[in-house]
């Protein structure tokens, strides 16, 4: 399927992004870990490049436009690739640069785009830059990282904590100084105030831009600059009493360790560089609350194209809360900005486990009909739930440090391709266990079931791509007298759509005064196509519908 041709919007505004966690997508080498060749083998599943859609049948492939691949760079894998030892190569575990070149080519052949992860905040402690930097206080790369003397008495230079628990500083006995790492001690932080660091890291972007990647997902990009004086953070006023005792990070207000105003200057430089190339895109992992978050779009469209919007992942599954969040974003976004929504990723819990598989279908309709670019996490299109991870199966360093309940392994289990052993992901036992019910929940089985979650996603994606109202129509919420339902209009001159979502397991009849009539074009149950009166609109339990209305 081709990216929708609404030519007046850039591709990253028309697109649906699909995140692949490469360790967990498809193993072709027989080591239980996914690889780039595996992604290549499965491209037709994501998008076969055809524009045919058998009338009344099921779209031939998922119809994804953009693939974002989490890190595949050479790495000791202390944080499964987010500890990069070489920014411009591929880890042999995943393939090599030639495999990646083929992947870029094949993705482009199918009319898709490729976004890769860029990890600017920290390297691996095995990166040659850090090996040099730690070798002596006089080394020319010493200032490429953030080194400080101990406080009198020997304690760390300030009170900052690591996201993964414990202090954010490790003492290097050899040179007698501490270095900063807000994640693992194996992830020392680069000093972006050092001109040479910035130049080297801009060169990394150039390397990949020249190789043909279409954009970057910039890892914890708001963290790259810290307070010049590295001042202590004050304690947080809203600390969860159940935090593990070593969670120093969770107990602080993050005033000085991240989100400093100067970061926007660097982001402008990223943007300037990208703008020298044809049609590229910068996405950022940015967690902050409004109004700080919105600043990542830049002051006049000179910032990130899409600062990831994770808000919906953390809300209670309630219609009011969702409407409030979407309305808040729509109201705050500058005229040059474009909204985006994320419901799942490799750091959270599985969508279907958070809200249940019945409501996960409603969530699919929400994600693919809001105004803005949706990001879909691999496996959510099947309704994969959190994996069953016991202490002895745990892999994630965050879980080892903060406790089993914090492991991100839950959402990183292998993709479920078919009913063969290990769900067709691998011929050998995978690095994380496949879901126990994979024989019922897999791509092969769901492809054959016309009403499956997978076929709902396929039809939604197809419909979205071919419906201008859903790609670039305006967004207008409707007030209804049932606060467990969320209704909005996507208005467009070529025909508007009404989306009506029932967030609960109970049916409701909604009345839209003067609503007239409309045509239900899709239900999350995939069983409904009928003319309805909007003054008497039945939403079954756990149902979402799209209605074609006259504009
Ligand atoms: C980001 C990544 C996460 C990683 C961390 C450190 O939050 O999404 O997976 O552990 O950065 O790089």
Coordinates of C-alpha atoms and ligand atoms in Angstrom, one line a residue:
X1 CA 0.0 0.0 0.0
X2 CA 1.3 3.4 -0.9
X3 CA 1.6 6.4 1.5
X4 CA -1.5 8.5 1.0
X5 CA -1.0 11.0 -1.8
X6 CA -2.5 14.0 -0.1
X7 CA 0.3 16.0 -1.5
X8 CA -0.2 19.1 0.5
X9 CA 1.1 17.5 3.7
X10 CA 4.7 16.3 4.2
X11 CA 5.0 12.5 4.6
X12 CA 5.6 12.5 8.3
X13 CA 2.2 14.2 8.8
X14 CA 0.4 11.7 6.6
X15 CA 2.2 8.7 7.9
X16 CA 1.6 6.0 10.5
X17 CA 4.8 5.1 12.2
X18 CA 5.5 1.5 13.3
X19 CA 8.1 0.8 15.9
X20 CA 10.2 -2.3 15.6
X21 CA 12.3 -3.4 18.5
X22 CA 14.8 -5.4 16.4
X23 CA 15.7 -8.0 19.1
X24 CA 12.1 -9.1 19.1
X25 CA 10.9 -8.9 15.6
X26 CA 12.3 -11.9 13.6
X27 CA 15.4 -14.0 14.1
X28 CA 17.0 -15.4 11.0
X29 CA 20.3 -16.5 12.4
X30 CA 19.0 -19.0 14.9
X31 CA 20.4 -17.3 18.1
X32 CA 17.0 -16.4 19.6
X33 CA 17.5 -12.7 18.9
X34 CA 15.9 -10.8 16.1
X35 CA 18.0 -9.2 13.3
X36 CA 17.8 -6.8 10.3
X37 CA 17.5 -9.7 7.9
X38 CA 14.4 -10.7 9.8
X39 CA 12.9 -7.2 9.3
X40 CA 13.8 -7.5 5.6
X41 CA 12.0 -10.9 5.4
X42 CA 8.9 -9.4 6.9
X43 CA 8.6 -6.2 5.1
X44 CA 5.6 -7.4 3.0
X45 CA 3.7 -8.0 6.2
X46 CA 4.1 -4.3 7.0
X47 CA 3.6 -3.0 3.5
X48 CA 3.8 -4.9 0.2
X49 CA 3.9 -1.8 -1.9
X50 CA 0.8 -2.7 -3.8
X51 CA -2.1 -0.4 -4.1
X52 CA -4.7 -3.2 -4.6
X53 CA -7.4 -3.8 -2.1
X54 CA -9.8 -6.7 -3.0
X55 CA -13.2 -5.1 -3.0
X56 CA -14.9 -5.9 0.2
X57 CA -12.0 -8.1 1.3
X58 CA -9.2 -7.6 3.6
X59 CA -6.2 -5.3 2.8
X60 CA -3.2 -7.4 1.7
X61 CA -0.8 -6.0 4.2
X62 CA -0.8 -3.8 7.3
X63 CA -0.2 -0.6 5.3
X64 CA 2.4 1.0 7.5
X65 CA 4.1 4.1 6.0
X66 CA 7.2 4.5 8.3
X67 CA 9.3 2.0 10.2
X68 CA 11.2 3.2 13.2
X69 CA 13.9 0.7 14.2
X70 CA 15.3 0.9 17.8
X71 CA 19.1 0.8 18.0
X72 CA 21.0 -1.7 16.0
X73 CA 24.5 -0.2 16.5
X74 CA 27.5 -2.1 17.9
X75 CA 26.9 -2.3 21.6
X76 CA 27.8 -4.3 24.7
X77 CA 24.0 -4.5 25.1
X78 CA 24.0 -3.4 28.8
X79 CA 20.8 -1.5 27.9
X80 CA 20.1 -3.6 24.8
X81 CA 21.5 -1.2 22.3
X82 CA 20.8 2.1 24.0
X83 CA 24.5 1.9 25.0
X84 CA 26.2 2.7 21.7
X85 CA 29.8 1.8 21.1
X86 CA 29.9 3.0 17.5
X87 CA 27.3 5.3 16.0
X88 CA 28.1 4.5 12.4
X89 CA 28.0 0.7 12.1
X90 CA 25.7 -2.2 12.8
X91 CA 26.2 -4.7 15.6
X92 CA 27.1 -8.2 14.1
X93 CA 24.2 -9.6 16.2
X94 CA 21.8 -7.6 13.9
X95 CA 23.7 -7.8 10.6
X96 CA 26.0 -5.3 8.9
X97 CA 26.0 -2.1 7.0
X98 CA 25.2 -3.9 3.8
X99 CA 22.1 -5.5 5.3
X100 CA 21.1 -2.1 6.5
X101 CA 21.6 -0.6 3.0
X102 CA 19.4 -3.4 1.6
X103 CA 16.8 -2.7 4.2
X104 CA 16.8 1.0 3.4
X105 CA 16.4 0.2 -0.3
X106 CA 13.6 -2.3 0.2
X107 CA 11.7 0.0 2.5
X108 CA 11.9 2.8 0.0
X109 CA 10.9 0.4 -2.9
X110 CA 7.7 -0.2 -1.1
X111 CA 7.0 3.5 -0.7
X112 CA 7.8 3.5 3.0
X113 CA 10.3 5.6 5.0
X114 CA 12.8 4.6 7.6
X115 CA 13.5 6.3 10.9
X116 CA 16.4 5.2 13.1
X117 CA 17.3 5.8 16.7
X118 CA 19.9 8.5 17.5
X119 CA 21.2 8.3 21.1
X120 CA 22.9 11.7 21.7
X121 CA 22.8 11.8 25.5
X122 CA 25.2 9.0 26.3
X123 CA 27.5 6.5 24.7
X124 CA 28.5 3.0 25.9
X125 CA 31.4 3.0 28.4
X126 CA 33.0 0.8 25.6
X127 CA 32.8 3.6 23.0
X128 CA 36.4 4.5 22.0
X129 CA 35.6 8.2 23.0
X130 CA 34.9 7.2 26.6
X131 CA 37.8 4.7 26.7
X132 CA 40.1 7.6 25.8
X133 CA 38.3 10.1 28.1
X134 CA 38.7 7.9 31.1
X135 CA 42.3 7.1 30.4
X136 CA 43.7 10.2 32.0
X137 CA 42.6 13.7 33.2
X138 CA 44.9 15.1 30.5
X139 CA 43.4 13.2 27.6
X140 CA 42.2 15.4 24.8
X141 CA 38.7 13.7 25.0
X142 CA 38.5 14.2 28.8
X143 CA 35.9 17.0 28.4
X144 CA 33.9 15.0 26.0
X145 CA 32.1 13.5 29.0
X146 CA 31.1 15.1 32.3
X147 CA 33.8 14.6 34.9
X148 CA 33.9 16.2 38.4
X149 CA 35.9 15.9 41.5
X150 CA 34.3 14.2 44.5
X151 CA 32.9 16.5 47.2
X152 CA 35.1 16.9 50.3
X153 CA 34.7 13.6 52.0
X154 CA 34.5 11.7 48.7
X155 CA 30.8 11.7 47.9
X156 CA 29.4 12.4 44.4
X157 CA 29.5 15.9 43.0
X158 CA 25.7 16.4 43.4
X159 CA 22.5 14.7 44.5
X160 CA 21.3 13.5 41.1
X161 CA 19.9 10.0 40.7
X162 CA 19.9 7.6 37.8
X163 CA 16.6 6.7 36.1
X164 CA 17.6 3.1 36.7
X165 CA 18.1 3.6 40.4
X166 CA 21.1 4.7 42.6
X167 CA 23.2 7.8 42.1
X168 CA 23.9 9.3 38.7
X169 CA 27.7 9.3 39.3
X170 CA 30.3 6.7 39.3
X171 CA 33.8 7.2 40.7
X172 CA 36.6 6.3 38.3
X173 CA 39.3 5.1 40.8
X174 CA 42.1 5.5 38.3
X175 CA 41.7 9.2 37.8
X176 CA 39.9 10.0 41.1
X177 CA 36.9 11.8 39.5
X178 CA 33.3 10.9 39.1
X179 CA 31.5 10.7 35.7
X180 CA 27.8 11.4 35.1
X181 CA 25.4 8.8 33.9
X182 CA 21.6 9.3 34.4
X183 CA 21.0 5.7 33.2
X184 CA 23.5 2.8 33.7
X185 CA 27.1 3.4 34.8
X186 CA 27.8 1.7 31.4
X187 CA 26.1 4.8 29.7
X188 CA 28.4 7.8 30.5
X189 CA 26.9 11.1 29.3
X190 CA 28.4 13.2 26.6
X191 CA 29.3 16.8 27.3
X192 CA 27.3 18.8 24.7
X193 CA 28.8 22.0 25.9
X194 CA 32.1 20.8 24.3
X195 CA 32.2 22.0 20.6
X196 CA 34.0 18.9 19.4
X197 CA 31.3 16.6 20.8
X198 CA 28.6 18.5 19.0
X199 CA 30.6 18.4 15.8
X200 CA 31.2 14.7 16.1
X201 CA 27.6 14.0 16.8
X202 CA 26.3 16.2 13.9
X203 CA 28.6 14.1 11.7
X204 CA 26.8 11.0 12.9
X205 CA 23.5 12.5 11.6
X206 CA 25.2 13.4 8.3
X207 CA 26.5 9.8 8.0
X208 CA 23.0 8.4 8.2
X209 CA 21.3 11.1 6.2
X210 CA 23.8 10.4 3.3
X211 CA 23.0 6.7 3.6
X212 CA 19.3 7.5 2.9
X213 CA 17.5 7.3 6.3
X214 CA 14.5 9.6 6.4
X215 CA 14.7 10.7 10.0
X216 CA 15.7 10.1 13.5
X217 CA 14.0 9.3 16.8
X218 CA 16.2 11.2 19.2
X219 CA 16.6 9.3 22.5
X220 CA 16.0 11.4 25.7
X221 CA 16.9 14.5 23.7
X222 CA 15.8 16.9 26.4
X223 CA 18.5 15.5 28.7
X224 CA 21.5 16.4 26.6
X225 CA 22.2 19.7 28.3
X226 CA 22.4 20.1 32.1
X227 CA 22.7 23.1 34.4
X228 CA 26.2 24.6 33.9
X229 CA 26.9 24.4 37.6
X230 CA 25.3 21.0 38.0
X231 CA 23.2 22.2 41.0
X232 CA 21.4 19.8 43.3
X233 CA 17.8 19.0 42.4
X234 CA 15.2 19.8 45.0
X235 CA 13.0 17.0 46.4
X236 CA 9.8 16.3 44.6
X237 CA 6.6 17.3 46.3
X238 CA 4.7 14.4 44.7
X239 CA 6.7 11.3 45.5
X240 CA 5.0 7.9 45.3
X241 CA 5.5 6.3 48.7
X242 CA 6.0 2.9 47.0
X243 CA 9.1 3.9 45.2
X244 CA 12.0 1.5 45.8
X245 CA 14.5 3.0 48.3
X246 CA 17.2 3.3 45.6
X247 CA 15.0 5.4 43.3
X248 CA 16.7 8.7 43.9
X249 CA 15.6 10.0 40.5
X250 CA 12.0 9.4 41.3
X251 CA 12.2 11.5 44.4
X252 CA 13.5 14.6 42.8
X253 CA 12.2 17.6 40.8
X254 CA 14.2 17.6 37.7
X255 CA 15.2 21.2 37.6
X256 CA 18.8 21.0 36.8
X257 CA 19.6 17.6 35.2
X258 CA 17.5 18.0 32.1
X259 CA 15.2 20.3 30.0
X260 CA 17.5 23.3 30.2
X261 CA 16.7 26.2 27.9
X262 CA 20.0 25.8 26.0
X263 CA 18.8 22.5 24.6
X264 CA 16.7 24.3 22.1
X265 CA 19.7 25.8 20.6
X266 CA 21.2 22.4 19.9
X267 CA 17.8 21.1 18.5
X268 CA 17.8 24.1 16.2
X269 CA 21.2 22.9 14.9
X270 CA 19.8 19.4 14.4
X271 CA 16.9 20.9 12.5
X272 CA 19.1 23.1 10.4
X273 CA 21.2 20.1 9.4
X274 CA 18.2 18.0 8.5
X275 CA 16.7 20.8 6.5
X276 CA 19.8 20.8 4.2
X277 CA 18.5 17.4 3.1
X278 CA 15.4 16.6 1.2
X279 CA 12.3 15.9 3.3
X280 CA 13.8 14.4 6.5
X281 CA 12.2 14.3 10.0
X282 CA 13.3 14.7 13.6
X283 CA 11.2 13.0 16.3
X284 CA 12.2 13.4 19.9
X285 CA 11.7 11.4 23.1
X286 CA 10.5 14.2 25.3
X287 CA 8.6 13.5 28.5
X288 CA 7.9 16.9 30.0
X289 CA 4.6 18.5 31.0
X290 CA 3.0 21.3 29.0
X291 CA 4.1 24.1 28.6
X292 CA 7.7 23.0 28.6
X293 CA 7.0 20.1 26.2
X294 CA 5.5 22.3 23.5
X295 CA 8.7 24.3 23.3
X296 CA 10.4 21.3 21.5
X297 CA 8.5 22.2 18.3
X298 CA 10.7 25.3 18.3
X299 CA 9.7 28.9 18.1
X300 CA 8.8 29.0 14.4
X301 CA 8.9 25.5 13.3
X302 CA 12.7 25.3 13.8
X303 CA 12.6 22.6 16.4
X304 CA 11.6 18.9 16.3
X305 CA 9.0 17.9 13.7
X306 CA 7.4 15.7 16.3
X307 CA 8.2 15.7 20.0
X308 CA 6.7 12.3 21.0
X309 CA 3.4 12.8 22.8
X310 CA 3.2 10.0 25.4
X311 CA 0.4 11.5 27.4
X312 CA -2.3 9.0 26.4
X313 CA -0.1 6.1 27.6
X314 CA -0.3 7.3 31.2
X315 CA -4.0 8.3 31.5
X316 CA -6.7 6.2 33.1
X317 CA -8.7 4.6 30.3
X318 CA -11.6 7.1 30.6
X319 CA -13.3 9.0 27.8
X320 CA -13.2 12.3 29.7
X321 CA -9.5 12.1 30.5
X322 CA -8.6 11.3 26.9
X323 CA -10.7 14.1 25.5
X324 CA -9.2 16.5 28.0
X325 CA -5.7 15.5 26.9
X326 CA -6.4 15.7 23.2
X327 CA -8.2 19.0 23.5
X328 CA -5.3 20.3 25.6
X329 CA -2.8 19.4 22.9
X330 CA -5.0 20.7 20.1
X331 CA -5.3 24.0 22.0
X332 CA -1.7 24.4 22.8
X333 CA -0.1 23.4 19.5
X334 CA 1.4 26.2 17.5
X335 CA 0.2 26.8 13.9
X336 CA 3.4 25.2 12.5
X337 CA 3.2 22.2 14.8
X338 CA 1.6 18.9 14.1
X339 CA 0.1 16.6 16.8
X340 CA 1.2 13.0 17.3
X341 CA 0.1 10.1 19.6
X342 CA 1.7 7.1 21.1
X343 CA -0.1 4.3 22.9
X344 CA 2.8 1.8 23.3
X345 CA 6.5 1.5 23.1
X346 CA 9.5 -0.5 24.3
X347 CA 9.6 1.2 27.7
X348 CA 6.0 0.8 28.8
X349 CA 3.5 -1.9 29.4
X350 CA 1.5 -3.5 26.6
X351 CA -1.6 -1.5 25.6
X352 CA -3.9 -4.7 25.7
X353 CA -2.8 -5.4 29.3
X354 CA -3.4 -1.8 30.4
X355 CA -7.0 -1.6 29.1
X356 CA -8.0 -5.1 28.1
X357 CA -8.3 -6.7 24.7
X358 CA -11.9 -5.5 24.1
X359 CA -11.0 -1.9 24.6
X360 CA -7.7 -2.3 22.8
X361 CA -9.8 -2.3 19.6
X362 CA -11.4 1.0 20.6
X363 CA -7.9 2.3 21.3
X364 CA -6.9 1.3 17.7
X365 CA -9.7 3.3 16.3
X366 CA -8.8 6.3 18.5
X367 CA -5.1 6.2 17.6
X368 CA -5.8 5.9 13.8
X369 CA -8.5 8.6 13.6
X370 CA -7.2 11.4 15.8
X371 CA -5.6 14.4 14.0
X372 CA -1.9 13.8 14.0
X373 CA 0.7 11.2 13.4
X374 CA 0.1 7.9 15.2
X375 CA 3.0 5.6 16.3
X376 CA 2.1 1.9 16.6
X377 CA 4.3 -0.5 18.6
X378 CA 5.0 -3.9 17.0
X379 CA 2.6 -6.6 18.2
X380 CA -0.1 -4.1 19.4
X381 CA -1.9 -4.8 16.2
X382 CA -2.4 -8.4 17.4
X383 CA -3.3 -7.4 20.9
X384 CA -0.1 -8.9 22.4
X385 CA -0.3 -8.6 26.2
X386 CA 2.5 -8.2 28.8
X387 CA 4.8 -11.2 28.8
X388 CA 5.0 -13.4 31.9
X389 CA 8.4 -12.5 33.2
X390 CA 9.8 -14.2 36.3
X391 CA 12.9 -13.1 38.1
X392 CA 15.0 -15.8 36.4
X393 CA 13.8 -14.7 32.9
X394 CA 14.4 -11.0 33.5
X395 CA 16.8 -9.3 31.2
X396 CA 16.2 -5.6 31.5
X397 CA 18.7 -3.6 33.7
X398 CA 15.9 -1.4 34.9
X399 CA 14.2 -4.4 36.4
X400 CA 17.4 -5.7 38.1
X401 CA 17.8 -2.3 39.8
X402 CA 14.3 -1.2 40.6
X403 CA 12.5 -4.5 40.9
X404 CA 10.7 -7.1 38.8
X405 CA 7.6 -4.9 38.5
X406 CA 9.7 -2.3 36.7
X407 CA 11.2 -4.6 34.1
X408 CA 10.5 -3.5 30.5
X409 CA 10.8 -7.1 29.4
X410 CA 7.0 -7.3 29.7
X411 CA 6.6 -5.4 26.5
X412 CA 9.6 -6.7 24.6
X413 CA 8.5 -10.3 24.0
X414 CA 8.9 -11.8 20.5
X415 CA 6.5 -11.0 17.7
X416 CA 4.0 -13.8 17.1
X417 CA 4.1 -14.8 13.5
X418 CA 2.4 -18.2 13.4
X419 CA 1.6 -21.3 15.5
X420 CA 5.0 -23.0 15.1
X421 CA 7.2 -23.4 18.1
X422 CA 8.4 -20.0 19.4
X423 CA 5.6 -18.4 17.4
X424 CA 7.7 -18.6 14.2
X425 CA 10.0 -15.9 15.7
X426 CA 13.0 -18.2 15.9
X427 CA 14.0 -21.8 15.6
X428 CA 15.5 -21.8 19.1
X429 CA 14.4 -20.5 22.5
X430 CA 14.1 -16.7 22.2
X431 CA 15.8 -14.2 24.5
X432 CA 12.4 -13.5 26.1
X433 CA 9.5 -16.0 26.2
X434 CA 6.7 -15.8 23.7
X435 CA 3.2 -15.2 25.0
X436 CA 1.6 -18.5 26.3
X437 CA -1.4 -18.2 24.0
X438 CA 0.6 -17.4 20.8
X439 CA -1.1 -20.3 19.0
X440 CA -4.3 -18.4 19.0
X441 CA -2.8 -14.9 18.9
X442 CA -0.5 -14.7 15.9
X443 CA -0.4 -13.1 12.5
X444 CA -1.2 -16.3 10.5
X445 CA -4.3 -17.1 12.6
X446 CA -5.5 -13.5 12.8
X447 CA -5.0 -13.1 9.0
X448 CA -7.6 -15.8 8.5
X449 CA -10.1 -14.4 10.9
X450 CA -12.0 -11.6 9.2
X451 CA -12.9 -10.0 12.5
X452 CA -9.5 -10.3 14.3
X453 CA -7.6 -7.4 15.8
X454 CA -5.1 -7.6 13.0
X455 CA -7.8 -7.2 10.4
X456 CA -9.3 -4.3 12.3
X457 CA -5.9 -2.6 12.2
X458 CA -5.5 -3.4 8.5
X459 CA -8.8 -1.9 7.7
X460 CA -8.4 1.1 9.8
X461 CA -5.0 1.8 8.3
X462 CA -6.3 1.4 4.8
X463 CA -9.3 3.5 5.5
X464 CA -7.3 6.3 7.1
X465 CA -4.9 6.4 4.2
X466 CA -7.7 6.8 1.7
X467 CA -9.8 9.3 3.7
X468 CA -8.7 12.9 3.6
X469 CA -10.8 13.8 6.6
X470 CA -8.8 11.4 8.8
X471 CA -5.4 12.5 7.4
X472 CA -5.8 16.2 7.4
X473 CA -9.3 17.1 8.5
X474 CA -9.8 19.4 11.4
X475 CA -10.6 18.0 14.9
X476 CA -13.7 19.0 16.8
X477 CA -14.9 17.3 19.9
X478 CA -18.6 16.9 20.5
X479 CA -20.3 17.3 23.8
X480 CA -22.5 14.3 24.6
X481 CA -24.4 13.3 27.7
X482 CA -22.5 10.1 28.3
X483 CA -19.2 10.8 29.9
X484 CA -17.9 7.3 29.1
X485 CA -18.1 8.0 25.3
X486 CA -15.7 10.2 23.4
X487 CA -17.0 11.7 20.1
X488 CA -15.2 13.9 17.6
X489 CA -15.6 15.2 14.1
X490 CA -12.8 15.2 11.6
X491 CA -14.0 17.8 9.1
X492 CA -12.9 18.2 5.6
X493 CA -14.3 19.6 2.4
X494 CA -14.2 16.2 0.7
X495 CA -16.4 14.7 3.4
X496 CA -16.3 14.7 7.1
X497 CA -16.2 11.8 9.5
X498 CA -17.6 11.4 13.0
X499 CA -15.7 9.0 15.3
X500 CA -17.7 7.7 18.3
X501 CA -15.9 5.7 20.9
X502 CA -17.5 3.8 23.8
X503 CA -14.8 3.4 26.5
X504 CA -16.8 1.0 28.6
X505 CA -18.3 -2.5 28.6
X506 CA -21.9 -1.3 28.5
X507 CA -24.0 -0.1 25.5
X508 CA -25.1 3.5 25.2
X509 CA -27.5 5.4 23.0
X510 CA -26.2 8.8 22.1
X511 CA -28.2 11.7 20.9
X512 CA -26.5 14.4 18.8
X513 CA -29.1 17.2 18.5
X514 CA -29.6 18.2 14.8
X515 CA -27.1 15.6 13.9
X516 CA -29.1 14.4 10.9
X517 CA -28.1 11.0 9.5
X518 CA -24.9 9.3 8.6
X519 CA -23.4 6.1 7.2
X520 CA -21.5 3.8 9.6
X521 CA -18.5 2.9 7.5
X522 CA -16.6 0.9 10.2
X523 CA -17.2 -0.6 13.6
X524 CA -14.4 -2.0 15.8
X525 CA -16.4 -5.3 15.6
X526 CA -16.0 -5.1 11.7
X527 CA -19.7 -6.1 11.4
X528 CA -21.6 -2.9 10.8
X529 CA -22.3 -0.8 7.7
X530 CA -25.6 0.9 8.0
X531 CA -27.4 4.2 7.8
X532 CA -28.0 5.7 11.2
X533 CA -29.8 8.6 12.8
X534 CA -27.3 10.7 14.9
X535 CA -30.1 11.7 17.3
X536 CA -30.4 8.0 18.3
X537 CA -27.0 6.5 17.9
X538 CA -26.4 3.1 19.4
X539 CA -22.8 2.3 20.6
X540 CA -22.6 -1.3 21.7
X541 CA -20.4 -2.2 24.7
X542 CA -16.7 -1.7 23.8
X543 CA -17.5 -0.4 20.4
X544 CA -16.0 2.4 18.3
X545 CA -17.5 3.5 15.0
X546 CA -16.6 5.8 12.2
X547 CA -19.5 7.5 10.5
X548 CA -19.5 9.3 7.2
X549 CA -21.5 12.5 7.7
X550 CA -22.5 15.2 5.3
X551 CA -20.3 18.3 5.7
Ligands
LIG1 C1 15.2 6.0 26.4 C2 14.9 4.7 25.8 C3 15.1 3.6 26.8 C4 16.6 3.6 27.2 C5 16.9 5.0 27.7 C6 18.4 5.2 27.9 O1 14.3 6.3 27.4 O2 13.7 4.7 25.2 O3 14.8 2.3 26.3 O4 16.8 2.7 28.2 O5 16.5 6.0 26.9 O6 19.0 5.3 26.6

